[in-house]
Coordinates of C-alpha atoms and ligand atoms in Angstrom, one line a residue:
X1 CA -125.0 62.8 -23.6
X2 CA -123.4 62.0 -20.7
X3 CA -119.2 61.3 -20.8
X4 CA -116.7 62.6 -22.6
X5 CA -115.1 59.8 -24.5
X6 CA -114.8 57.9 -28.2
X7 CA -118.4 57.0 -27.6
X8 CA -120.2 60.2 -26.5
X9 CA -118.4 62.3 -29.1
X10 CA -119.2 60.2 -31.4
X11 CA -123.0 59.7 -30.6
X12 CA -123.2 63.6 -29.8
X13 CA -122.1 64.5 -33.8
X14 CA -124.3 61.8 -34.9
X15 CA -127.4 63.0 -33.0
X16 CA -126.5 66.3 -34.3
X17 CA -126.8 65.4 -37.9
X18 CA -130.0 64.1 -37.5
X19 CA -131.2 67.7 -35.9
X20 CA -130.8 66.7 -32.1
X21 CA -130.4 69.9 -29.8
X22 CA -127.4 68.0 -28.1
X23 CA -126.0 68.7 -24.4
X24 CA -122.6 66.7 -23.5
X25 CA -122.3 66.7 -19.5
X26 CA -119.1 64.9 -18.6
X27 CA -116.8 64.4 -15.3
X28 CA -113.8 66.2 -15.5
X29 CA -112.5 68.3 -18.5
X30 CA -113.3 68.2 -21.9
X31 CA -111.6 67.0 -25.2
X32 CA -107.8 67.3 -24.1
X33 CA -106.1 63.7 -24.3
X34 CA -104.8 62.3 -21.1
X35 CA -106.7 64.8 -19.0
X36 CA -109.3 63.5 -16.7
X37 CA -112.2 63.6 -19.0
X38 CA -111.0 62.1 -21.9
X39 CA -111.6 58.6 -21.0
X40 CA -110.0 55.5 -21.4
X41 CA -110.3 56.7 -25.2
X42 CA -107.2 59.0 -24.4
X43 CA -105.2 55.9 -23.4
X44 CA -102.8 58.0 -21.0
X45 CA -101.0 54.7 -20.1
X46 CA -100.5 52.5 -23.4
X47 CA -97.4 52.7 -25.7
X48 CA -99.6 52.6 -28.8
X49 CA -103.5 51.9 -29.8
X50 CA -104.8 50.2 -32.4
X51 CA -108.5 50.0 -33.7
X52 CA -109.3 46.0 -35.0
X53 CA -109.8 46.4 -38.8
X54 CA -111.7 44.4 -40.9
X55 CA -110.9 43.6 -44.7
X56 CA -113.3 43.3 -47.5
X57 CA -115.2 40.0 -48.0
X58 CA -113.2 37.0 -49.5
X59 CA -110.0 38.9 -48.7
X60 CA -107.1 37.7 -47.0
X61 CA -106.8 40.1 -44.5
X62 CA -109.5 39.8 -41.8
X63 CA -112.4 38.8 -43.5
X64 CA -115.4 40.1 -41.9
X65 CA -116.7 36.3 -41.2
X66 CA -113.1 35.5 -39.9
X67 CA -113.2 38.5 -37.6
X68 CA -116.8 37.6 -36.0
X69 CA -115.7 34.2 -34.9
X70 CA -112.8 35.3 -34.0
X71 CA -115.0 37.7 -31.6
X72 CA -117.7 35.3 -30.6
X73 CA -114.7 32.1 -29.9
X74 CA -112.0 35.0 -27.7
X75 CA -115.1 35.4 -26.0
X76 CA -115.7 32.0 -24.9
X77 CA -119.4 32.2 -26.9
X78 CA -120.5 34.9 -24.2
X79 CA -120.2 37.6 -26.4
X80 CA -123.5 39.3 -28.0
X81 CA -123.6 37.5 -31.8
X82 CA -125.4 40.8 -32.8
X83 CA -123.0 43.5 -31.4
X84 CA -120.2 41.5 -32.8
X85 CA -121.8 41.5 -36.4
X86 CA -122.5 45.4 -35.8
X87 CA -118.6 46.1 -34.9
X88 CA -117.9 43.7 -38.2
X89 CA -120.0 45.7 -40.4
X90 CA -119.4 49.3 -39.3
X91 CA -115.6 49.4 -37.8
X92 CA -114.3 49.9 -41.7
X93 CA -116.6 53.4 -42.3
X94 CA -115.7 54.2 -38.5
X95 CA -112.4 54.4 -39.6
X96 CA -112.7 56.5 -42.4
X97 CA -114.6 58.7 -40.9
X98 CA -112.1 59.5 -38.3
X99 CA -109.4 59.7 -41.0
X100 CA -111.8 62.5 -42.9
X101 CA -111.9 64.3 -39.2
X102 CA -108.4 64.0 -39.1
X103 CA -107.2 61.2 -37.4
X104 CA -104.2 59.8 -38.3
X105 CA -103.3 56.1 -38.1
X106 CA -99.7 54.7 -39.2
X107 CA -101.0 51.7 -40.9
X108 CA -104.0 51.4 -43.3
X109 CA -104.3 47.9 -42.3
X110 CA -104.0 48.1 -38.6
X111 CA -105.4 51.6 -37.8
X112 CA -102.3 52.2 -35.2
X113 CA -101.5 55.3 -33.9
X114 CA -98.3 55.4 -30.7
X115 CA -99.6 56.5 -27.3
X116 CA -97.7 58.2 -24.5
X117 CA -99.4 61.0 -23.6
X118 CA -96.0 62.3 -22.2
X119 CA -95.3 62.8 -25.8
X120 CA -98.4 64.8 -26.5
X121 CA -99.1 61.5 -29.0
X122 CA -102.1 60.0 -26.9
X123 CA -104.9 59.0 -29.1
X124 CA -107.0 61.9 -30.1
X125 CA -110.1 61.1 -31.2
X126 CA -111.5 63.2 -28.3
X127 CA -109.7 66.1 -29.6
X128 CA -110.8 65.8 -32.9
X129 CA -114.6 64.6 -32.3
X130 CA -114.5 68.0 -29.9
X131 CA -112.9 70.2 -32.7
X132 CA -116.3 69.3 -34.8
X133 CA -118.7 69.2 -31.6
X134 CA -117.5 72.9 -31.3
X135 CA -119.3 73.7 -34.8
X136 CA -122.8 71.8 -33.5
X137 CA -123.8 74.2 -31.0
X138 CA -123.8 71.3 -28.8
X139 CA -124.0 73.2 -25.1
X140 CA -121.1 71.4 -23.0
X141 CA -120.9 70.8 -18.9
X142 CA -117.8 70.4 -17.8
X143 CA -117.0 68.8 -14.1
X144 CA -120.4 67.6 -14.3
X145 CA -120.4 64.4 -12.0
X146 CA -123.8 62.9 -13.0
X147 CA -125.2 60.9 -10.4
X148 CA -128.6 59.6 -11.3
X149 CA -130.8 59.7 -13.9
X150 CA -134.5 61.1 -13.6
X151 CA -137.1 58.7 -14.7
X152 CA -140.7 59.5 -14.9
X153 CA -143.8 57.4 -16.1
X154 CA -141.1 54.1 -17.5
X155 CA -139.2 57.4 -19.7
X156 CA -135.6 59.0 -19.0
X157 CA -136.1 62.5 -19.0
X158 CA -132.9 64.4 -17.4
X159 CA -130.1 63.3 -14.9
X160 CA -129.1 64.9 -11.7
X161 CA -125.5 65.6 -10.3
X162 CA -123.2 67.6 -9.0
X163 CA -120.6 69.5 -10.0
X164 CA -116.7 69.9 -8.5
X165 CA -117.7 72.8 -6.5
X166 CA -120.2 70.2 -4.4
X167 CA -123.1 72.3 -6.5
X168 CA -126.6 69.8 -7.5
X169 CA -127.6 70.6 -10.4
X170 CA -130.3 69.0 -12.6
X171 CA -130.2 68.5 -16.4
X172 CA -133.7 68.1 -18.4
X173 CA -133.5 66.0 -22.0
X174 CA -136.0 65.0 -24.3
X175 CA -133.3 61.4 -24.3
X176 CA -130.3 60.5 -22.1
X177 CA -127.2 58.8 -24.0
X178 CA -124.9 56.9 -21.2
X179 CA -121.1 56.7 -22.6
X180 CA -119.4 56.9 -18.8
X181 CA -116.7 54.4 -20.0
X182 CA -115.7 51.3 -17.7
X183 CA -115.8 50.2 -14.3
X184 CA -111.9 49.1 -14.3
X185 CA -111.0 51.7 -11.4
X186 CA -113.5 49.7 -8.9
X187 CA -110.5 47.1 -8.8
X188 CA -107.4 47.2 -6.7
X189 CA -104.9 47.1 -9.9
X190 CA -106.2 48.5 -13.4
X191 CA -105.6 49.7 -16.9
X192 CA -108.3 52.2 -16.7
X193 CA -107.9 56.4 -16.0
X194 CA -108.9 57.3 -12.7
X195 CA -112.4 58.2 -13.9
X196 CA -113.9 54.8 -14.4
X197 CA -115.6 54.6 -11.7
X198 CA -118.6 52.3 -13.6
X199 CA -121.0 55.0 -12.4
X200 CA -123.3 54.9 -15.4
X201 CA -123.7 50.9 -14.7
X202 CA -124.9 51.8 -11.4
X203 CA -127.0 54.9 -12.7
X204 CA -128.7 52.4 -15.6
X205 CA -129.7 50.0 -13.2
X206 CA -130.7 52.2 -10.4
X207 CA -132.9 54.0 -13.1
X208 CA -134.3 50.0 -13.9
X209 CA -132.0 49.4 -17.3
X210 CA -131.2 45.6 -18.1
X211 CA -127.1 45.2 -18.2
X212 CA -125.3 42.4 -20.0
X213 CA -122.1 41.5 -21.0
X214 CA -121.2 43.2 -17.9
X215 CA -118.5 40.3 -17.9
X216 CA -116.0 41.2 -20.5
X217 CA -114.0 44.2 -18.8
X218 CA -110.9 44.5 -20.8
X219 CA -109.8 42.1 -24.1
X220 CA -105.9 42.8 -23.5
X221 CA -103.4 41.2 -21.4
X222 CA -101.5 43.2 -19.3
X223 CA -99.2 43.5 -16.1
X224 CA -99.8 45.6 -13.4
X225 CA -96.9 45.1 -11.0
X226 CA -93.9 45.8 -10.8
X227 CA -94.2 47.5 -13.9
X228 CA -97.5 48.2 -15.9
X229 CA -97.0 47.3 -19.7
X230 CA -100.0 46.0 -22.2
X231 CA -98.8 42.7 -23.7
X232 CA -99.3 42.2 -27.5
X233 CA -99.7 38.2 -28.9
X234 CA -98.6 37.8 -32.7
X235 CA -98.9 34.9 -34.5
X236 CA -95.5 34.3 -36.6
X237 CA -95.8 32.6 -39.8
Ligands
LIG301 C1 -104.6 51.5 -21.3 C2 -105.7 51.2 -22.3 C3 -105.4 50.8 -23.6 C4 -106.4 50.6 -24.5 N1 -106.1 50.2 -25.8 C5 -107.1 50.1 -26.7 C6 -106.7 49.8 -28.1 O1 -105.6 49.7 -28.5 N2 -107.8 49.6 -28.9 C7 -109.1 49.7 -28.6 O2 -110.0 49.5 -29.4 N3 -109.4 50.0 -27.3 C8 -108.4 50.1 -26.4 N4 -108.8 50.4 -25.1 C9 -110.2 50.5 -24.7 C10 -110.8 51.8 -25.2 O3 -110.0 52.8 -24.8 C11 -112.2 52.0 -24.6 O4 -113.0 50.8 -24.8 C12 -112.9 53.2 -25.1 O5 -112.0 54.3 -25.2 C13 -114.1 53.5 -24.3 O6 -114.7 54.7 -24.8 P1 -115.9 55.3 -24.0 O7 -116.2 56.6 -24.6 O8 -117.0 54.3 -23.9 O9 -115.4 55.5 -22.5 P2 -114.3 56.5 -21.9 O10 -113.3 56.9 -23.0 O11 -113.7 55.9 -20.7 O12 -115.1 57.8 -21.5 C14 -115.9 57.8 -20.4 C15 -116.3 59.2 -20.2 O13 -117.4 59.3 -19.2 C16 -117.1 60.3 -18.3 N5 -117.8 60.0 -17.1 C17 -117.7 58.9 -16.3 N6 -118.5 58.9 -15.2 C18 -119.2 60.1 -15.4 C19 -120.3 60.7 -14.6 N7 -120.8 60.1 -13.5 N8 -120.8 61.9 -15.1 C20 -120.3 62.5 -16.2 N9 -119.3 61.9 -16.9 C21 -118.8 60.7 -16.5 C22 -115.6 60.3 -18.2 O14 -115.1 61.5 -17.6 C23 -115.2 60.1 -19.6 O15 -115.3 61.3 -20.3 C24 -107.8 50.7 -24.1 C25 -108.1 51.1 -22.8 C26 -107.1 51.3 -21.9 C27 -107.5 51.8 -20.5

């Protein structure tokens, strides 16, 4: 796995239960929210975070057909039909499963949690995922700044990097997982921790991956001068 955040925790327990040896290199440190590391998932800069929910079929809270279009339309049609329908379908067992790992969320309906990292109240599905990825045997590089991956006969079978200390090292795998997060911080003004660099875009396509969607960076509004807030559209009734 390479990264540290929501998505390589995740996909480092779930390759574990299906009897994956796993190995988790990521940039930076670790599992502790707001540290470089954590990933956007941390959210070091937003007030609160909230996980789009979706409500059971025919109800009045989010449908799941309401929610799609609602994905496909804020998206101006660009957006992938099928990875919309797959967000749709899973997001509500997502959720419980990070409530059964410990997560807590303020409202059933909205899945928020506050930010503010300077109140030790960042979101901490790192922490938790890593609390579980500690019980998987899962071997873990830390400062590990992957660089490229290693690609022989069409087949992905390690990465190469180096680590803080300006050490190369090499890293074989029988499969490469790439959950390096956003490319936000390759813009004068962003949202993103320092650490989105986009470097496992440019390690995908040097390695001959197809990229799509690249298009859709963030789905928030927000301000980045003279003060950096998130801004939050409700629709009163
Ligand atoms: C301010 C802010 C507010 C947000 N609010 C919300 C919200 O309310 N709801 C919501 O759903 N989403 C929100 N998002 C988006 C959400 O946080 C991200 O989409 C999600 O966390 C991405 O998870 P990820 O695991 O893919 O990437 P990240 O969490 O960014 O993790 C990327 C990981 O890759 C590592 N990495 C990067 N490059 C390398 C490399 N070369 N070698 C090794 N490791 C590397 C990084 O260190 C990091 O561990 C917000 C984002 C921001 C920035």
């Amino acid at each position: 796995m390479v990264g540290g955040g929501g998505a390589a925790t995740a996909a480092t327990i779930a390759a574990h239960e299906k009897g994956a040896r796993t190995m988790l290199a990521v940039k930076g440190q670790f599992g502790v929210p707001g540290v470089r590391g954590a990933g956007a998932t941390s959210n070091p800069l937003g007030d609160f975070w909230t996980i789009r929910t979706v409500g059971p079929k025919g109800g009045l809270f989010n449908p799941p057909d309401a929610v799609h279009a609602d994905m496909i339309q804020s998206g101006l049609g660009l957006a992938d039909p099928e990875l919309c329908r797959i967000f749709v379908d899973e997001v509500s067992a997502a959720i419980k499963r990070l409530q059964t790992m410990g997560m807590e969320f303020e409202s059933k309906m909205l899945a928020t949690m506050e930010g503010r990292a300077s109140k030790g109240k960042t979101n901490r599905i790192v922490a938790i995922q890593k609390a579980i990825i500690e019980h998987t045997g899962t071997e873990v590089l830390e400062q590990a700044n992957l660089t490229d991956l290693v690609v022989d006969g069409g087949r992905c079978i390690g990465a190469v990097g180096i680590d803080d200390q300006g050490e190369p090292f090499v890293v074989e795998a029988g499969a490469v997982i790439m959950a390096t997060g956003g490319v936000g911080q390759l813009f004068q003004y962003s949202f993103n921790p320092p650490g989105n660099t986009g470097d496992g875009y440019a390690m995908a396509m040097r390695a001959g991956a197809e990229l799509f969607n690249m298009e859709f960076m963030q789905q928030g509004l927000a301000t980045t001068w003279p003060q950096q807030a998130i801004l939050m559209l409700y629709e009163m009734e």
